[in-house]
Short mmCIF file of N, CA and C in Angstrom, two decimals:
data_model
loop_
_atom_site.label_atom_id
_atom_site.label_comp_id
_atom_site.label_asym_id
_atom_site.label_seq_id
_atom_site.Cartn_x
_atom_site.Cartn_y
_atom_site.Cartn_z
N MET Z 11 29.81 -5.91 -47.91
CA MET Z 11 30.87 -5.40 -47.14
C MET Z 11 29.91 -4.37 -46.14
N LYS Z 12 29.01 -3.59 -46.61
CA LYS Z 12 28.32 -2.59 -45.96
C LYS Z 12 27.22 -3.40 -44.96
N ARG Z 13 26.86 -4.51 -45.58
CA ARG Z 13 25.92 -5.26 -44.72
C ARG Z 13 26.57 -5.81 -43.53
N LEU Z 14 27.84 -6.45 -43.64
CA LEU Z 14 28.65 -6.87 -42.76
C LEU Z 14 28.87 -5.82 -41.50
N ILE Z 15 29.23 -4.60 -41.91
CA ILE Z 15 29.48 -3.40 -41.07
C ILE Z 15 28.27 -3.26 -40.21
N ILE Z 16 26.91 -3.09 -40.87
CA ILE Z 16 25.80 -2.85 -40.17
C ILE Z 16 25.48 -3.94 -39.14
N PHE Z 17 25.72 -5.19 -39.68
CA PHE Z 17 25.37 -6.26 -38.72
C PHE Z 17 26.15 -6.23 -37.61
N CYS Z 18 27.69 -5.91 -37.55
CA CYS Z 18 28.47 -5.98 -36.66
C CYS Z 18 28.11 -4.76 -35.69
N LEU Z 19 27.88 -3.56 -36.22
CA LEU Z 19 27.33 -2.52 -35.35
C LEU Z 19 26.10 -2.89 -34.44
N LEU Z 20 25.12 -3.58 -35.16
CA LEU Z 20 23.90 -3.75 -34.36
C LEU Z 20 24.30 -5.04 -33.16
N VAL Z 21 25.15 -5.85 -33.71
CA VAL Z 21 25.41 -6.84 -32.48
C VAL Z 21 26.26 -6.07 -31.30
N PHE Z 22 27.23 -5.13 -31.71
CA PHE Z 22 27.88 -4.47 -30.75
C PHE Z 22 26.93 -3.72 -29.99
N SER Z 23 26.05 -2.93 -30.52
CA SER Z 23 24.97 -2.27 -29.88
C SER Z 23 24.11 -3.11 -28.92
N PHE Z 24 24.00 -4.18 -29.14
CA PHE Z 24 23.03 -4.90 -28.45
C PHE Z 24 23.68 -5.44 -27.13
N LEU Z 25 25.06 -5.94 -27.65
CA LEU Z 25 25.66 -6.50 -26.47
C LEU Z 25 26.35 -5.45 -25.52
N SER Z 26 26.44 -4.10 -25.91
CA SER Z 26 26.84 -3.04 -24.98
C SER Z 26 25.77 -2.46 -24.09
N VAL Z 27 24.51 -2.86 -24.37
CA VAL Z 27 23.46 -2.31 -23.37
C VAL Z 27 23.38 -3.23 -22.18
N PRO Z 28 23.66 -2.57 -20.98
CA PRO Z 28 23.55 -3.22 -19.67
C PRO Z 28 22.24 -3.80 -19.52
N SER Z 29 22.27 -5.01 -18.90
CA SER Z 29 21.16 -5.69 -18.52
C SER Z 29 20.73 -5.52 -17.04
N PRO Z 30 19.76 -4.90 -16.64
CA PRO Z 30 19.28 -4.54 -15.39
C PRO Z 30 18.83 -5.99 -14.66
N ALA Z 31 18.39 -6.93 -15.56
CA ALA Z 31 18.08 -8.07 -14.80
C ALA Z 31 18.96 -8.93 -14.12
N LEU Z 32 20.23 -8.70 -14.44
CA LEU Z 32 21.27 -9.26 -13.88
C LEU Z 32 22.03 -8.52 -12.60
N ALA Z 33 21.28 -7.42 -12.36
CA ALA Z 33 22.04 -6.61 -11.37
C ALA Z 33 21.94 -7.31 -9.98
N TRP Z 34 20.84 -8.05 -9.52
CA TRP Z 34 20.67 -8.63 -8.24
C TRP Z 34 20.77 -10.06 -8.23
N ASN Z 35 21.84 -10.61 -9.07
CA ASN Z 35 22.05 -11.95 -9.11
C ASN Z 35 22.85 -12.48 -7.90
N GLY Z 36 23.43 -13.53 -7.64
CA GLY Z 36 24.04 -13.92 -6.53
C GLY Z 36 25.40 -13.00 -6.26
N ALA Z 37 26.02 -12.69 -7.34
CA ALA Z 37 27.22 -11.88 -7.27
C ALA Z 37 26.96 -10.43 -6.69
N GLY Z 38 25.65 -9.92 -7.25
CA GLY Z 38 25.40 -8.61 -6.71
C GLY Z 38 25.00 -8.71 -5.21
N HIS Z 39 24.22 -9.70 -4.92
CA HIS Z 39 23.92 -9.84 -3.33
C HIS Z 39 25.23 -9.85 -2.51
N MET Z 40 26.23 -10.62 -3.07
CA MET Z 40 27.30 -10.88 -2.37
C MET Z 40 28.20 -9.64 -2.32
N THR Z 41 28.06 -8.87 -3.17
CA THR Z 41 28.79 -7.35 -3.23
C THR Z 41 28.29 -6.68 -2.21
N THR Z 42 27.05 -6.71 -1.91
CA THR Z 42 26.21 -5.99 -0.82
C THR Z 42 26.77 -6.57 0.55
N GLY Z 43 26.80 -7.93 0.60
CA GLY Z 43 27.36 -8.27 1.84
C GLY Z 43 28.84 -7.86 2.41
N ALA Z 44 29.77 -7.99 1.27
CA ALA Z 44 30.88 -7.53 1.44
C ALA Z 44 31.16 -6.03 1.90
N ILE Z 45 30.08 -5.17 1.38
CA ILE Z 45 30.32 -3.72 1.79
C ILE Z 45 29.68 -3.70 3.03
N ALA Z 46 28.72 -4.48 3.36
CA ALA Z 46 28.01 -4.21 4.93
C ALA Z 46 29.26 -4.78 5.74
N TYR Z 47 29.89 -5.74 5.41
CA TYR Z 47 30.87 -6.33 6.38
C TYR Z 47 32.02 -5.17 6.56
N ARG Z 48 32.36 -4.67 5.71
CA ARG Z 48 33.54 -3.77 5.86
C ARG Z 48 33.05 -2.44 6.63
N GLU Z 49 31.82 -2.05 6.23
CA GLU Z 49 31.31 -0.86 6.98
C GLU Z 49 31.24 -1.24 8.52
N LEU Z 50 30.39 -2.20 8.74
CA LEU Z 50 30.28 -2.64 10.26
C LEU Z 50 31.62 -2.87 10.82
N GLN Z 51 32.74 -3.48 10.20
CA GLN Z 51 33.96 -3.69 10.64
C GLN Z 51 34.73 -2.30 11.11
N GLN Z 52 34.55 -1.57 10.28
CA GLN Z 52 34.98 -0.12 10.53
C GLN Z 52 34.03 0.60 11.76
N ASN Z 53 32.87 0.74 11.61
CA ASN Z 53 32.02 1.46 12.40
C ASN Z 53 31.42 0.73 13.82
N ASP Z 54 31.37 -0.44 13.72
CA ASP Z 54 30.73 -1.23 14.89
C ASP Z 54 31.14 -2.65 14.89
N PRO Z 55 32.39 -2.90 15.29
CA PRO Z 55 33.05 -4.33 15.23
C PRO Z 55 32.06 -5.36 15.97
N SER Z 56 31.49 -4.82 17.19
CA SER Z 56 30.67 -5.64 17.95
C SER Z 56 29.48 -6.11 17.23
N ALA Z 57 29.05 -5.43 16.28
CA ALA Z 57 27.78 -5.83 15.50
C ALA Z 57 28.28 -7.08 14.51
N VAL Z 58 29.46 -6.87 14.10
CA VAL Z 58 30.07 -7.93 13.06
C VAL Z 58 30.11 -9.31 14.10
N GLU Z 59 30.70 -9.13 15.23
CA GLU Z 59 30.74 -10.37 15.85
C GLU Z 59 29.26 -10.94 16.17
N ARG Z 60 28.32 -10.14 16.60
CA ARG Z 60 26.88 -10.53 16.86
C ARG Z 60 26.48 -11.29 15.64
N VAL Z 61 26.63 -10.60 14.48
CA VAL Z 61 25.80 -11.09 13.02
C VAL Z 61 26.54 -12.42 12.75
N ILE Z 62 27.82 -12.60 12.92
CA ILE Z 62 28.62 -13.78 12.53
C ILE Z 62 28.03 -14.90 13.62
N GLU Z 63 27.86 -14.62 14.91
CA GLU Z 63 27.52 -15.39 15.87
C GLU Z 63 26.12 -15.96 15.42
N LEU Z 64 25.40 -14.96 15.06
CA LEU Z 64 23.87 -15.51 14.67
C LEU Z 64 23.84 -16.25 13.23
N LEU Z 65 24.67 -15.92 12.26
CA LEU Z 65 24.78 -16.72 11.16
C LEU Z 65 25.30 -18.05 11.32
N GLN Z 66 26.25 -18.15 12.31
CA GLN Z 66 26.68 -19.53 12.46
C GLN Z 66 25.66 -20.38 13.22
N ALA Z 67 24.70 -19.73 13.83
CA ALA Z 67 23.68 -20.55 14.61
C ALA Z 67 22.58 -20.90 13.53
N ASN Z 68 22.57 -20.33 12.36
CA ASN Z 68 21.54 -20.60 11.38
C ASN Z 68 21.48 -22.13 11.27
N PRO Z 69 20.19 -22.69 11.17
CA PRO Z 69 20.02 -24.05 11.14
C PRO Z 69 20.63 -24.85 9.81
N GLU Z 70 20.59 -23.94 8.76
CA GLU Z 70 21.18 -24.42 7.52
C GLU Z 70 22.67 -24.14 7.10
N ALA Z 71 23.20 -23.38 8.00
CA ALA Z 71 24.60 -22.98 7.94
C ALA Z 71 25.72 -24.04 7.46
N GLU Z 72 25.51 -25.28 8.07
CA GLU Z 72 26.34 -26.48 7.76
C GLU Z 72 26.18 -26.70 6.42
N ARG Z 73 24.96 -26.88 6.04
CA ARG Z 73 24.62 -27.53 4.62
C ARG Z 73 25.00 -26.50 3.68
N LEU Z 74 24.85 -25.13 3.88
CA LEU Z 74 24.74 -24.07 2.72
C LEU Z 74 26.26 -23.57 2.80
N TRP Z 75 26.83 -23.41 3.70
CA TRP Z 75 28.10 -22.45 3.80
C TRP Z 75 29.42 -23.06 4.25
N ARG Z 76 29.32 -24.29 4.85
CA ARG Z 76 30.47 -24.80 5.52
C ARG Z 76 31.48 -25.06 4.51
N SER Z 77 31.21 -25.74 3.31
CA SER Z 77 32.33 -26.25 2.54
C SER Z 77 32.91 -24.95 1.93
N GLN Z 78 32.26 -23.96 1.62
CA GLN Z 78 32.73 -22.49 0.96
C GLN Z 78 33.67 -21.98 2.05
N LEU Z 79 33.27 -21.96 3.44
CA LEU Z 79 34.16 -21.30 4.50
C LEU Z 79 35.39 -21.93 4.61
N GLU Z 80 35.39 -23.36 4.52
CA GLU Z 80 36.54 -24.00 4.56
C GLU Z 80 37.61 -23.78 3.50
N GLN Z 81 37.25 -23.15 2.65
CA GLN Z 81 38.08 -22.95 1.37
C GLN Z 81 38.94 -21.70 1.57
N VAL Z 82 38.52 -20.82 2.42
CA VAL Z 82 39.38 -19.51 2.73
C VAL Z 82 39.98 -19.60 4.00
N GLU Z 83 40.86 -18.67 4.19
CA GLU Z 83 41.56 -18.57 5.60
C GLU Z 83 40.53 -17.95 6.63
N ALA Z 84 40.93 -18.49 7.89
CA ALA Z 84 40.17 -18.03 8.91
C ALA Z 84 39.77 -16.51 9.03
N SER Z 85 40.76 -15.75 8.72
CA SER Z 85 40.59 -14.48 8.81
C SER Z 85 39.71 -13.73 7.68
N GLU Z 86 39.38 -14.60 6.76
CA GLU Z 86 38.48 -14.16 5.62
C GLU Z 86 37.06 -14.67 5.92
N GLN Z 87 36.95 -15.67 6.64
CA GLN Z 87 35.60 -16.38 6.92
C GLN Z 87 34.41 -15.51 7.38
N GLY Z 88 34.78 -14.44 8.16
CA GLY Z 88 33.66 -13.53 8.52
C GLY Z 88 33.04 -12.95 7.32
N GLN Z 89 34.00 -12.11 6.60
CA GLN Z 89 33.36 -11.58 5.42
C GLN Z 89 32.81 -12.52 4.45
N LEU Z 90 33.28 -13.54 4.14
CA LEU Z 90 32.60 -14.54 3.31
C LEU Z 90 31.21 -14.96 3.77
N LEU Z 91 31.18 -15.20 5.13
CA LEU Z 91 29.75 -15.68 5.74
C LEU Z 91 28.94 -14.48 5.50
N PHE Z 92 29.26 -13.19 5.63
CA PHE Z 92 28.42 -12.14 5.32
C PHE Z 92 27.90 -12.28 4.03
N MET Z 93 28.76 -12.51 2.92
CA MET Z 93 28.48 -12.37 1.43
C MET Z 93 27.61 -13.72 1.11
N LEU Z 94 27.85 -14.72 1.79
CA LEU Z 94 26.91 -15.92 1.69
C LEU Z 94 25.52 -15.71 2.21
N ALA Z 95 25.48 -15.14 3.36
CA ALA Z 95 24.20 -14.92 3.97
C ALA Z 95 23.40 -13.99 3.12
N THR Z 96 23.71 -13.14 2.30
CA THR Z 96 23.15 -12.16 1.46
C THR Z 96 22.38 -12.91 0.55
N ARG Z 97 22.73 -14.05 0.25
CA ARG Z 97 21.97 -14.88 -0.87
C ARG Z 97 20.98 -15.85 -0.12
N TRP Z 98 20.99 -15.76 1.17
CA TRP Z 98 20.00 -16.79 2.13
C TRP Z 98 18.67 -16.91 1.33
N SER Z 99 17.95 -15.84 1.27
CA SER Z 99 16.62 -15.86 0.68
C SER Z 99 16.45 -16.49 -0.66
N ASP Z 100 17.45 -16.33 -1.38
CA ASP Z 100 17.53 -16.94 -2.74
C ASP Z 100 17.75 -18.57 -2.60
N ASP Z 101 18.82 -18.82 -1.82
CA ASP Z 101 19.08 -20.14 -1.44
C ASP Z 101 17.84 -21.15 -0.98
N ILE Z 102 17.28 -20.43 -0.20
CA ILE Z 102 16.08 -21.39 0.61
C ILE Z 102 14.85 -21.12 -0.07
N ARG Z 103 14.79 -20.46 -1.42
CA ARG Z 103 13.44 -20.30 -1.79
C ARG Z 103 12.83 -21.42 -2.09
N GLY Z 104 11.38 -21.62 -1.69
CA GLY Z 104 10.57 -22.70 -1.87
C GLY Z 104 10.54 -23.61 -0.53
N ASP Z 105 11.51 -23.23 0.37
CA ASP Z 105 11.61 -24.24 1.55
C ASP Z 105 10.63 -23.51 2.40
N GLU Z 106 9.38 -24.43 2.94
CA GLU Z 106 8.35 -23.64 3.65
C GLU Z 106 8.76 -23.33 5.00
N ARG Z 107 9.84 -23.91 5.56
CA ARG Z 107 10.27 -23.47 6.97
C ARG Z 107 11.02 -22.07 6.99
N TYR Z 108 11.49 -21.66 5.86
CA TYR Z 108 12.19 -20.37 5.83
C TYR Z 108 11.80 -19.26 4.74
N ASP Z 109 11.26 -19.77 3.60
CA ASP Z 109 10.98 -18.73 2.71
C ASP Z 109 10.02 -17.73 2.89
N ARG Z 110 10.45 -16.54 2.94
CA ARG Z 110 9.43 -15.33 3.05
C ARG Z 110 9.46 -14.37 1.80
N PRO Z 111 8.87 -14.88 0.74
CA PRO Z 111 8.95 -14.01 -0.36
C PRO Z 111 8.32 -12.47 -0.27
N GLN Z 112 7.48 -12.45 0.68
CA GLN Z 112 6.85 -11.11 0.87
C GLN Z 112 7.90 -10.12 1.47
N TRP Z 113 8.80 -10.53 1.93
CA TRP Z 113 9.90 -9.76 2.92
C TRP Z 113 10.74 -9.10 1.64
N HIS Z 114 10.47 -9.36 0.35
CA HIS Z 114 11.31 -8.80 -0.73
C HIS Z 114 10.52 -7.48 -1.06
N TYR Z 115 9.27 -7.06 -0.82
CA TYR Z 115 8.65 -5.99 -1.30
C TYR Z 115 7.50 -5.65 -0.44
N ILE Z 116 6.81 -4.44 -0.99
CA ILE Z 116 5.75 -4.05 -0.31
C ILE Z 116 4.75 -3.47 -1.48
N ASN Z 117 3.51 -3.77 -1.41
CA ASN Z 117 2.63 -3.04 -2.45
C ASN Z 117 1.75 -2.11 -1.86
N PHE Z 118 2.25 -0.72 -1.94
CA PHE Z 118 1.44 0.26 -1.34
C PHE Z 118 0.32 0.58 -2.12
N PRO Z 119 -0.87 0.66 -1.71
CA PRO Z 119 -2.27 0.99 -2.53
C PRO Z 119 -2.02 2.45 -3.42
N TYR Z 120 -2.41 2.51 -4.51
CA TYR Z 120 -2.47 3.60 -5.13
C TYR Z 120 -3.93 3.92 -5.95
N LYS Z 121 -4.56 4.93 -5.62
CA LYS Z 121 -5.90 5.26 -6.10
C LYS Z 121 -5.85 6.67 -6.95
N PRO Z 122 -5.72 6.70 -8.08
CA PRO Z 122 -5.74 7.97 -8.63
C PRO Z 122 -6.89 9.03 -8.20
N ASP Z 123 -6.97 10.25 -8.14
CA ASP Z 123 -7.97 11.19 -7.83
C ASP Z 123 -9.15 10.93 -8.79
N THR Z 124 -9.00 10.39 -9.98
CA THR Z 124 -9.92 10.34 -10.87
C THR Z 124 -10.96 9.14 -10.69
N GLU Z 125 -10.53 8.16 -9.81
CA GLU Z 125 -11.32 6.93 -9.50
C GLU Z 125 -12.47 7.21 -8.48
N PRO Z 126 -13.50 6.66 -8.77
CA PRO Z 126 -14.51 6.77 -7.87
C PRO Z 126 -14.50 6.46 -6.74
N GLU Z 127 -14.97 7.05 -5.56
CA GLU Z 127 -14.96 6.58 -4.13
C GLU Z 127 -15.35 5.30 -3.84
N SER Z 128 -16.32 4.68 -4.62
CA SER Z 128 -16.63 3.45 -4.43
C SER Z 128 -15.73 2.36 -4.40
N ASP Z 129 -14.67 2.68 -5.39
CA ASP Z 129 -13.56 1.59 -5.63
C ASP Z 129 -12.91 1.45 -4.43
N THR Z 130 -12.65 0.07 -4.05
CA THR Z 130 -11.91 -0.31 -2.88
C THR Z 130 -10.38 -0.49 -3.13
N ILE Z 131 -9.74 -0.05 -2.14
CA ILE Z 131 -8.17 -0.30 -2.33
C ILE Z 131 -7.78 -1.32 -1.36
N GLU Z 132 -7.11 -2.23 -1.63
CA GLU Z 132 -6.56 -3.45 -1.00
C GLU Z 132 -5.37 -2.55 -0.12
N GLU Z 133 -5.35 -2.94 1.21
CA GLU Z 133 -4.15 -2.74 2.13
C GLU Z 133 -2.92 -3.54 1.74
N PRO Z 134 -1.91 -3.04 2.07
CA PRO Z 134 -0.62 -4.01 1.78
C PRO Z 134 -0.65 -5.21 2.69
N ASP Z 135 -0.28 -6.27 2.29
CA ASP Z 135 -0.06 -7.57 2.89
C ASP Z 135 0.71 -7.24 4.13
N PRO Z 136 0.16 -7.69 5.36
CA PRO Z 136 0.85 -7.38 6.51
C PRO Z 136 2.30 -7.97 6.78
N GLU Z 137 2.42 -9.09 5.95
CA GLU Z 137 3.92 -9.69 5.67
C GLU Z 137 4.31 -8.92 4.55
N ASN Z 138 5.39 -8.12 4.82
CA ASN Z 138 6.11 -7.31 3.68
C ASN Z 138 7.56 -6.97 4.11
N ILE Z 139 8.20 -6.25 3.24
CA ILE Z 139 9.48 -5.93 3.60
C ILE Z 139 9.74 -5.02 4.83
N LEU Z 140 8.81 -4.29 5.24
CA LEU Z 140 8.87 -3.50 6.51
C LEU Z 140 8.84 -4.26 7.61
N THR Z 141 7.67 -5.24 7.65
CA THR Z 141 7.59 -5.90 8.86
C THR Z 141 8.65 -6.96 8.93
N GLY Z 142 9.01 -7.42 7.80
CA GLY Z 142 10.29 -8.36 8.01
C GLY Z 142 11.47 -7.85 8.35
N TYR Z 143 11.96 -6.52 7.88
CA TYR Z 143 12.94 -5.74 8.38
C TYR Z 143 12.91 -5.71 9.77
N ALA Z 144 11.73 -5.29 10.29
CA ALA Z 144 11.41 -5.02 11.70
C ALA Z 144 11.63 -6.24 12.64
N GLN Z 145 11.27 -7.34 11.89
CA GLN Z 145 11.59 -8.59 12.70
C GLN Z 145 12.75 -8.96 12.98
N ASN Z 146 13.45 -8.91 11.74
CA ASN Z 146 14.95 -9.22 11.66
C ASN Z 146 15.75 -8.33 12.64
N LEU Z 147 15.51 -7.18 12.65
CA LEU Z 147 16.22 -6.07 13.56
C LEU Z 147 15.98 -6.49 14.99
N ASP Z 148 14.70 -6.72 15.31
CA ASP Z 148 14.50 -7.21 16.65
C ASP Z 148 15.28 -8.54 17.12
N VAL Z 149 15.47 -9.42 16.11
CA VAL Z 149 16.28 -10.62 16.35
C VAL Z 149 17.71 -10.10 16.50
N LEU Z 150 18.28 -9.38 15.64
CA LEU Z 150 19.70 -8.81 15.65
C LEU Z 150 19.99 -8.03 17.21
N THR Z 151 19.12 -7.30 17.56
CA THR Z 151 19.25 -6.33 18.57
C THR Z 151 18.74 -6.79 19.81
N GLY Z 152 17.93 -7.91 19.94
CA GLY Z 152 17.21 -8.16 21.12
C GLY Z 152 18.03 -9.59 21.62
N ASN Z 153 17.23 -10.25 22.61
CA ASN Z 153 17.80 -11.45 23.01
C ASN Z 153 16.95 -12.71 22.39
N ALA Z 154 16.63 -12.70 21.24
CA ALA Z 154 16.10 -13.76 20.65
C ALA Z 154 16.88 -15.16 20.62
N ASP Z 155 16.46 -16.27 20.47
CA ASP Z 155 17.24 -17.40 20.34
C ASP Z 155 18.22 -17.19 19.05
N LYS Z 156 19.31 -17.60 19.11
CA LYS Z 156 20.25 -17.48 17.96
C LYS Z 156 19.81 -18.07 16.69
N SER Z 157 19.18 -19.36 16.88
CA SER Z 157 18.77 -20.01 15.86
C SER Z 157 17.57 -19.37 15.03
N GLU Z 158 16.98 -18.41 15.61
CA GLU Z 158 15.75 -17.68 15.20
C GLU Z 158 16.20 -16.78 14.17
#
């Protein structure tokens, strides 16, 4: 009986520990999209319209999102489109036309003071989350072609 109680406690302890690896799966990304939609809807509705217009011009919108958008009321399609778009980089992973894995991170160089001066430090890849963000912000706020 004692062994059963210990076993059950161990299983319960293992199952109650949160798994950070699951934090940014599709549902996590989509939650962020819903929050962004609501924030923009309250603070800058014209930005919501512009983003929706751009997302609808996405060359893969039909293939990736149409069937899901058709399942909700028209009044909810904007928010759902935001939510689906947050998964875009995961949905197109491996597609040479769109995949930009470097836009997910940046590796800043670090060299401890104890390292000799002769050690070389690699600069960050010029394609990174900061340059990707800037490029996407230019598209959103500028006059770039919608499909861009």
